[in-house]
Amino acid sequence: MSASATASPIRPVHEDILNAAAHCFMERGYSATSIDDVARSLGATKGRIYHHYRSKADLFFDVFRHGMQMNFDVVTPIAESPRSTLEKLRDMTKTHCVAMIRTQHFQRCVWEGVELLQRGATTPEQREVLIELQAMRDNYAEIFRTVLEAAKREGIAEFESSSIALQLMFMCLNSPLFWYREREGQDASTIEHIASQCTVFALRGLGMKEELIADV
Amino acid sequence: MSASATASPIRPVHEDILNAAAHCFMERGYSATSIDDVARSLGATKGRIYHHYRSKADLFFDVFRHGMQMNFDVVTPIAESPRSTLEKLRDMTKTHCVAMIRTQHFQRCVWEGVELLQRGATTPEQREVLIELQAMRDNYAEIFRTVLEAAKREGIAEFESSSIALQLMFMCLNSPLFWYREREGQDASTIEHIASQCTVFALRGLGMKEELIADV
């Protein structure tokens, strides 16, 4: 969960701040969280955080951005691989679901960011950033839409509106965000097992035949 | 959408207040909504609202309670009918989904109430009410769990953990709460059509055979 300031170059040097902030935002929600809370949970000074972020909103936006980037990082290579539509769909959905569980604190912030945008209690400047972040999320969804529509054309999946199918698929795969709680002694196989049940439900929902999803 | 103060006895006499409040809470969220906002959207005085509710929290709780009560009102008669498990499951899921669309403003408050409870920025007194309301929601979910487990025993549905299956089923059926927008000229058949796609997805997800859900 912790990250060092000397992490590999693809990680932001202040990933520990993002991690702590994501946990605080998840526990208390955006409006009830202060920079003080984040500093305290990090055992750092507020100064260290203000060195990187002008405001709580900036920090929140970067948590959102980082959360989405982590999703792109694991899903894009599968989408761009030369694999079959069936393999891509199975692998992308399962990978997304595992990411929701593993990076739950970041993904809850993504969810709350979308809510903030819809509810509109934001400054025009914040709104601009949120719209840009929402576009990032939309682009991510489009990667899945492309594969979903290919699956429909190839007769692997069967649904009416691809927009509704996409929403329902994400609701299933994102579902652990709302009820999963990390427990002592839980290992990778527990997460794998939960993600597997959510993914099977989603793929069945998309009209895939049982023999194509049996070992997801 | 509007309701008169002389509505039938099962409706609270101040249903117009609840309706207006639910719309305000849905649009702005709990914390950004004031009693003033509700009064303004109702074209009433604050006094009229304070005649029924001591505080914004009390009003919000009653919106939650009323939202859940509307769900019980439509689903309980089906669950208690002498119909088969298959008929109950199909009818209860579809009915729930239609209710989510038709009473979206109330159900968004139910969702936000659960979030408020998890995030904990509440007074002890408010927490007590929220826990009671959460219990109401849990009791509602249990009606579905009973039918789901019967469906599994009878070989109509097939899933591993009934708790996870229940969560995933509700995520699908509740999904329109997050993306459905009422549009001019939309009639009952549009709502019916959207609910049908969500319900088919959920029932497929639960492992039901295509021939059992074809006409949902």
PDB file of C-alpha atoms in Angstrom, chain B residues 33-197:
ATOM      1  CA  THR B  33     -29.300  21.514  -0.348  1.00  0.00           C
ATOM      2  CA  SER B  34     -31.043  23.881   2.092  1.00  0.00           C
ATOM      3  CA  ILE B  35     -34.593  24.008   3.422  1.00  0.00           C
ATOM      4  CA  ASP B  36     -34.749  27.327   1.511  1.00  0.00           C
ATOM      5  CA  ASP B  37     -34.069  25.485  -1.769  1.00  0.00           C
ATOM      6  CA  VAL B  38     -36.877  23.034  -1.076  1.00  0.00           C
ATOM      7  CA  ALA B  39     -39.324  25.804  -0.125  1.00  0.00           C
ATOM      8  CA  ARG B  40     -38.427  27.770  -3.261  1.00  0.00           C
ATOM      9  CA  SER B  41     -38.901  24.807  -5.608  1.00  0.00           C
ATOM     10  CA  LEU B  42     -42.231  24.146  -3.926  1.00  0.00           C
ATOM     11  CA  GLY B  43     -43.377  27.774  -4.063  1.00  0.00           C
ATOM     12  CA  ALA B  44     -44.027  27.534  -0.319  1.00  0.00           C
ATOM     13  CA  THR B  45     -42.686  29.190   2.800  1.00  0.00           C
ATOM     14  CA  LYS B  46     -39.978  27.659   4.973  1.00  0.00           C
ATOM     15  CA  GLY B  47     -42.602  27.744   7.719  1.00  0.00           C
ATOM     16  CA  ARG B  48     -44.714  25.164   5.917  1.00  0.00           C
ATOM     17  CA  ILE B  49     -41.748  22.767   5.815  1.00  0.00           C
ATOM     18  CA  TYR B  50     -40.730  23.428   9.435  1.00  0.00           C
ATOM     19  CA  HIS B  51     -44.318  22.668  10.419  1.00  0.00           C
ATOM     20  CA  HIS B  52     -43.584  19.043   9.427  1.00  0.00           C
ATOM     21  CA  TYR B  53     -39.804  18.707   9.870  1.00  0.00           C
ATOM     22  CA  ARG B  54     -37.469  19.959  12.579  1.00  0.00           C
ATOM     23  CA  SER B  55     -34.423  19.986  10.294  1.00  0.00           C
ATOM     24  CA  LYS B  56     -33.035  19.236   6.859  1.00  0.00           C
ATOM     25  CA  ALA B  57     -31.771  15.903   8.203  1.00  0.00           C
ATOM     26  CA  ASP B  58     -35.300  14.952   9.340  1.00  0.00           C
ATOM     27  CA  LEU B  59     -36.665  15.839   5.925  1.00  0.00           C
ATOM     28  CA  PHE B  60     -33.938  13.822   4.193  1.00  0.00           C
ATOM     29  CA  PHE B  61     -34.621  10.821   6.411  1.00  0.00           C
ATOM     30  CA  ASP B  62     -38.314  10.964   5.565  1.00  0.00           C
ATOM     31  CA  VAL B  63     -37.498  11.068   1.838  1.00  0.00           C
ATOM     32  CA  PHE B  64     -35.362   7.941   2.360  1.00  0.00           C
ATOM     33  CA  ARG B  65     -38.154   6.252   4.369  1.00  0.00           C
ATOM     34  CA  HIS B  66     -40.791   7.130   1.812  1.00  0.00           C
ATOM     35  CA  GLY B  67     -38.543   5.925  -1.049  1.00  0.00           C
ATOM     36  CA  MET B  68     -38.093   2.542   0.642  1.00  0.00           C
ATOM     37  CA  GLN B  69     -41.791   2.340   1.490  1.00  0.00           C
ATOM     38  CA  MET B  70     -42.676   2.788  -2.182  1.00  0.00           C
ATOM     39  CA  ASN B  71     -40.422  -0.164  -3.000  1.00  0.00           C
ATOM     40  CA  PHE B  72     -42.003  -2.362  -0.326  1.00  0.00           C
ATOM     41  CA  ASP B  73     -45.461  -1.378  -1.584  1.00  0.00           C
ATOM     42  CA  VAL B  74     -44.848  -2.712  -5.080  1.00  0.00           C
ATOM     43  CA  VAL B  75     -42.600  -5.705  -4.332  1.00  0.00           C
ATOM     44  CA  THR B  76     -44.110  -7.254  -1.175  1.00  0.00           C
ATOM     45  CA  PRO B  77     -47.439  -8.259  -2.829  1.00  0.00           C
ATOM     46  CA  ILE B  78     -45.494 -10.201  -5.466  1.00  0.00           C
ATOM     47  CA  ALA B  79     -43.222 -11.885  -2.909  1.00  0.00           C
ATOM     48  CA  GLU B  80     -46.241 -12.893  -0.798  1.00  0.00           C
ATOM     49  CA  SER B  81     -48.341 -14.111  -3.710  1.00  0.00           C
ATOM     50  CA  PRO B  82     -48.764 -17.843  -4.312  1.00  0.00           C
ATOM     51  CA  ARG B  83     -46.880 -17.628  -7.609  1.00  0.00           C
ATOM     52  CA  SER B  84     -43.919 -19.818  -8.581  1.00  0.00           C
ATOM     53  CA  THR B  85     -40.337 -18.837  -7.740  1.00  0.00           C
ATOM     54  CA  LEU B  86     -39.660 -18.193 -11.412  1.00  0.00           C
ATOM     55  CA  GLU B  87     -42.623 -15.852 -11.768  1.00  0.00           C
ATOM     56  CA  LYS B  88     -41.754 -14.060  -8.520  1.00  0.00           C
ATOM     57  CA  LEU B  89     -38.125 -13.540  -9.496  1.00  0.00           C
ATOM     58  CA  ARG B  90     -38.982 -12.204 -12.947  1.00  0.00           C
ATOM     59  CA  ASP B  91     -41.737  -9.950 -11.669  1.00  0.00           C
ATOM     60  CA  MET B  92     -39.962  -8.647  -8.561  1.00  0.00           C
ATOM     61  CA  THR B  93     -36.776  -7.728 -10.449  1.00  0.00           C
ATOM     62  CA  LYS B  94     -38.613  -5.952 -13.261  1.00  0.00           C
ATOM     63  CA  THR B  95     -40.952  -4.169 -10.841  1.00  0.00           C
ATOM     64  CA  HIS B  96     -37.997  -3.006  -8.741  1.00  0.00           C
ATOM     65  CA  CYS B  97     -36.201  -1.676 -11.803  1.00  0.00           C
ATOM     66  CA  VAL B  98     -39.271   0.241 -13.036  1.00  0.00           C
ATOM     67  CA  ALA B  99     -39.623   1.718  -9.524  1.00  0.00           C
ATOM     68  CA  MET B 100     -35.973   2.869  -9.633  1.00  0.00           C
ATOM     69  CA  ILE B 101     -36.701   4.817 -12.818  1.00  0.00           C
ATOM     70  CA  ARG B 102     -40.115   6.174 -11.814  1.00  0.00           C
ATOM     71  CA  THR B 103     -39.058   7.243  -8.318  1.00  0.00           C
ATOM     72  CA  GLN B 104     -35.439   8.000  -9.215  1.00  0.00           C
ATOM     73  CA  HIS B 105     -35.306  11.183  -7.103  1.00  0.00           C
ATOM     74  CA  PHE B 106     -36.326   9.277  -3.971  1.00  0.00           C
ATOM     75  CA  GLN B 107     -34.019   6.354  -4.683  1.00  0.00           C
ATOM     76  CA  ARG B 108     -31.000   8.597  -5.213  1.00  0.00           C
ATOM     77  CA  CYS B 109     -31.617   9.833  -1.654  1.00  0.00           C
ATOM     78  CA  VAL B 110     -31.709   6.256  -0.404  1.00  0.00           C
ATOM     79  CA  TRP B 111     -28.344   5.700  -2.103  1.00  0.00           C
ATOM     80  CA  GLU B 112     -26.906   8.903  -0.645  1.00  0.00           C
ATOM     81  CA  GLY B 113     -28.232   7.999   2.814  1.00  0.00           C
ATOM     82  CA  VAL B 114     -26.327   4.736   2.749  1.00  0.00           C
ATOM     83  CA  GLU B 115     -23.186   6.640   1.707  1.00  0.00           C
ATOM     84  CA  LEU B 116     -23.730   9.154   4.539  1.00  0.00           C
ATOM     85  CA  LEU B 117     -23.879   6.284   6.994  1.00  0.00           C
ATOM     86  CA  GLN B 118     -20.673   4.720   5.671  1.00  0.00           C
ATOM     87  CA  ARG B 119     -18.799   8.007   5.648  1.00  0.00           C
ATOM     88  CA  GLY B 120     -19.939   8.871   9.147  1.00  0.00           C
ATOM     89  CA  ALA B 121     -20.090  12.704   9.073  1.00  0.00           C
ATOM     90  CA  THR B 122     -23.277  12.522  11.154  1.00  0.00           C
ATOM     91  CA  THR B 123     -24.391  13.255  14.710  1.00  0.00           C
ATOM     92  CA  PRO B 124     -25.073  10.256  17.000  1.00  0.00           C
ATOM     93  CA  GLU B 125     -28.813  10.983  16.763  1.00  0.00           C
ATOM     94  CA  GLN B 126     -28.724  11.096  12.954  1.00  0.00           C
ATOM     95  CA  ARG B 127     -26.649   7.939  12.930  1.00  0.00           C
ATOM     96  CA  GLU B 128     -29.320   6.138  14.918  1.00  0.00           C
ATOM     97  CA  VAL B 129     -31.990   7.049  12.377  1.00  0.00           C
ATOM     98  CA  LEU B 130     -29.721   6.129   9.467  1.00  0.00           C
ATOM     99  CA  ILE B 131     -29.041   2.729  11.017  1.00  0.00           C
ATOM    100  CA  GLU B 132     -32.786   2.172  11.346  1.00  0.00           C
ATOM    101  CA  LEU B 133     -33.274   3.194   7.701  1.00  0.00           C
ATOM    102  CA  GLN B 134     -30.407   0.940   6.629  1.00  0.00           C
ATOM    103  CA  ALA B 135     -32.184  -1.920   8.428  1.00  0.00           C
ATOM    104  CA  MET B 136     -35.307  -1.127   6.390  1.00  0.00           C
ATOM    105  CA  ARG B 137     -33.176  -1.412   3.245  1.00  0.00           C
ATOM    106  CA  ASP B 138     -31.624  -4.678   4.468  1.00  0.00           C
ATOM    107  CA  ASN B 139     -35.084  -6.133   5.124  1.00  0.00           C
ATOM    108  CA  TYR B 140     -36.041  -5.220   1.586  1.00  0.00           C
ATOM    109  CA  ALA B 141     -32.950  -6.972   0.218  1.00  0.00           C
ATOM    110  CA  GLU B 142     -33.831 -10.070   2.274  1.00  0.00           C
ATOM    111  CA  ILE B 143     -37.124 -10.433   0.369  1.00  0.00           C
ATOM    112  CA  PHE B 144     -35.053 -10.808  -2.783  1.00  0.00           C
ATOM    113  CA  ARG B 145     -32.489 -13.067  -1.156  1.00  0.00           C
ATOM    114  CA  THR B 146     -35.222 -15.514  -0.166  1.00  0.00           C
ATOM    115  CA  VAL B 147     -36.432 -15.760  -3.754  1.00  0.00           C
ATOM    116  CA  LEU B 148     -32.870 -15.931  -5.137  1.00  0.00           C
ATOM    117  CA  GLU B 149     -31.988 -18.827  -2.866  1.00  0.00           C
ATOM    118  CA  ALA B 150     -35.199 -20.637  -3.741  1.00  0.00           C
ATOM    119  CA  ALA B 151     -34.362 -20.117  -7.430  1.00  0.00           C
ATOM    120  CA  LYS B 152     -30.934 -21.652  -6.852  1.00  0.00           C
ATOM    121  CA  ARG B 153     -32.407 -24.671  -5.031  1.00  0.00           C
ATOM    122  CA  GLU B 154     -34.939 -25.195  -7.817  1.00  0.00           C
ATOM    123  CA  GLY B 155     -32.180 -25.023 -10.452  1.00  0.00           C
ATOM    124  CA  ILE B 156     -33.614 -21.890 -12.084  1.00  0.00           C
ATOM    125  CA  ALA B 157     -30.596 -19.740 -11.147  1.00  0.00           C
ATOM    126  CA  GLU B 158     -26.949 -20.671 -10.667  1.00  0.00           C
ATOM    127  CA  PHE B 159     -24.440 -18.657  -8.649  1.00  0.00           C
ATOM    128  CA  GLU B 160     -21.865 -19.179  -5.921  1.00  0.00           C
ATOM    129  CA  SER B 161     -22.263 -16.615  -3.112  1.00  0.00           C
ATOM    130  CA  SER B 162     -25.856 -15.435  -2.676  1.00  0.00           C
ATOM    131  CA  SER B 163     -24.587 -12.213  -1.048  1.00  0.00           C
ATOM    132  CA  ILE B 164     -22.481 -11.317  -4.081  1.00  0.00           C
ATOM    133  CA  ALA B 165     -25.240 -12.394  -6.488  1.00  0.00           C
ATOM    134  CA  LEU B 166     -27.698 -10.172  -4.593  1.00  0.00           C
ATOM    135  CA  GLN B 167     -25.333  -7.177  -4.768  1.00  0.00           C
ATOM    136  CA  LEU B 168     -24.740  -7.665  -8.491  1.00  0.00           C
ATOM    137  CA  MET B 169     -28.443  -8.094  -9.211  1.00  0.00           C
ATOM    138  CA  PHE B 170     -29.254  -4.841  -7.382  1.00  0.00           C
ATOM    139  CA  MET B 171     -26.390  -2.999  -9.112  1.00  0.00           C
ATOM    140  CA  CYS B 172     -27.940  -3.875 -12.493  1.00  0.00           C
ATOM    141  CA  LEU B 173     -31.500  -3.059 -11.478  1.00  0.00           C
ATOM    142  CA  ASN B 174     -30.412   0.176  -9.735  1.00  0.00           C
ATOM    143  CA  SER B 175     -28.126   1.179 -12.588  1.00  0.00           C
ATOM    144  CA  PRO B 176     -30.620   3.655 -14.187  1.00  0.00           C
ATOM    145  CA  LEU B 177     -30.363   5.751 -11.001  1.00  0.00           C
ATOM    146  CA  PHE B 178     -26.961   6.881 -12.254  1.00  0.00           C
ATOM    147  CA  TRP B 179     -27.532   7.428 -15.944  1.00  0.00           C
ATOM    148  CA  TYR B 180     -31.277   7.686 -16.660  1.00  0.00           C
ATOM    149  CA  ARG B 181     -32.473  11.206 -17.469  1.00  0.00           C
ATOM    150  CA  GLU B 182     -36.166  11.984 -17.932  1.00  0.00           C
ATOM    151  CA  ARG B 183     -36.757  13.409 -21.409  1.00  0.00           C
ATOM    152  CA  GLU B 184     -39.680  15.268 -22.895  1.00  0.00           C
ATOM    153  CA  GLY B 185     -42.037  12.904 -24.703  1.00  0.00           C
ATOM    154  CA  GLN B 186     -40.833   9.794 -22.873  1.00  0.00           C
ATOM    155  CA  ASP B 187     -43.753   7.583 -21.997  1.00  0.00           C
ATOM    156  CA  ALA B 188     -44.365   4.431 -20.006  1.00  0.00           C
ATOM    157  CA  SER B 189     -43.161   2.255 -22.891  1.00  0.00           C
ATOM    158  CA  THR B 190     -39.714   3.937 -22.902  1.00  0.00           C
ATOM    159  CA  ILE B 191     -39.315   3.246 -19.189  1.00  0.00           C
ATOM    160  CA  GLU B 192     -40.598  -0.287 -19.714  1.00  0.00           C
ATOM    161  CA  HIS B 193     -38.052  -0.835 -22.486  1.00  0.00           C
ATOM    162  CA  ILE B 194     -35.094   0.410 -20.419  1.00  0.00           C
ATOM    163  CA  ALA B 195     -36.171  -1.623 -17.374  1.00  0.00           C
ATOM    164  CA  SER B 196     -36.522  -4.676 -19.559  1.00  0.00           C
ATOM    165  CA  GLN B 197     -32.904  -4.481 -20.773  1.00  0.00           C
TER     166      GLN B 197
END
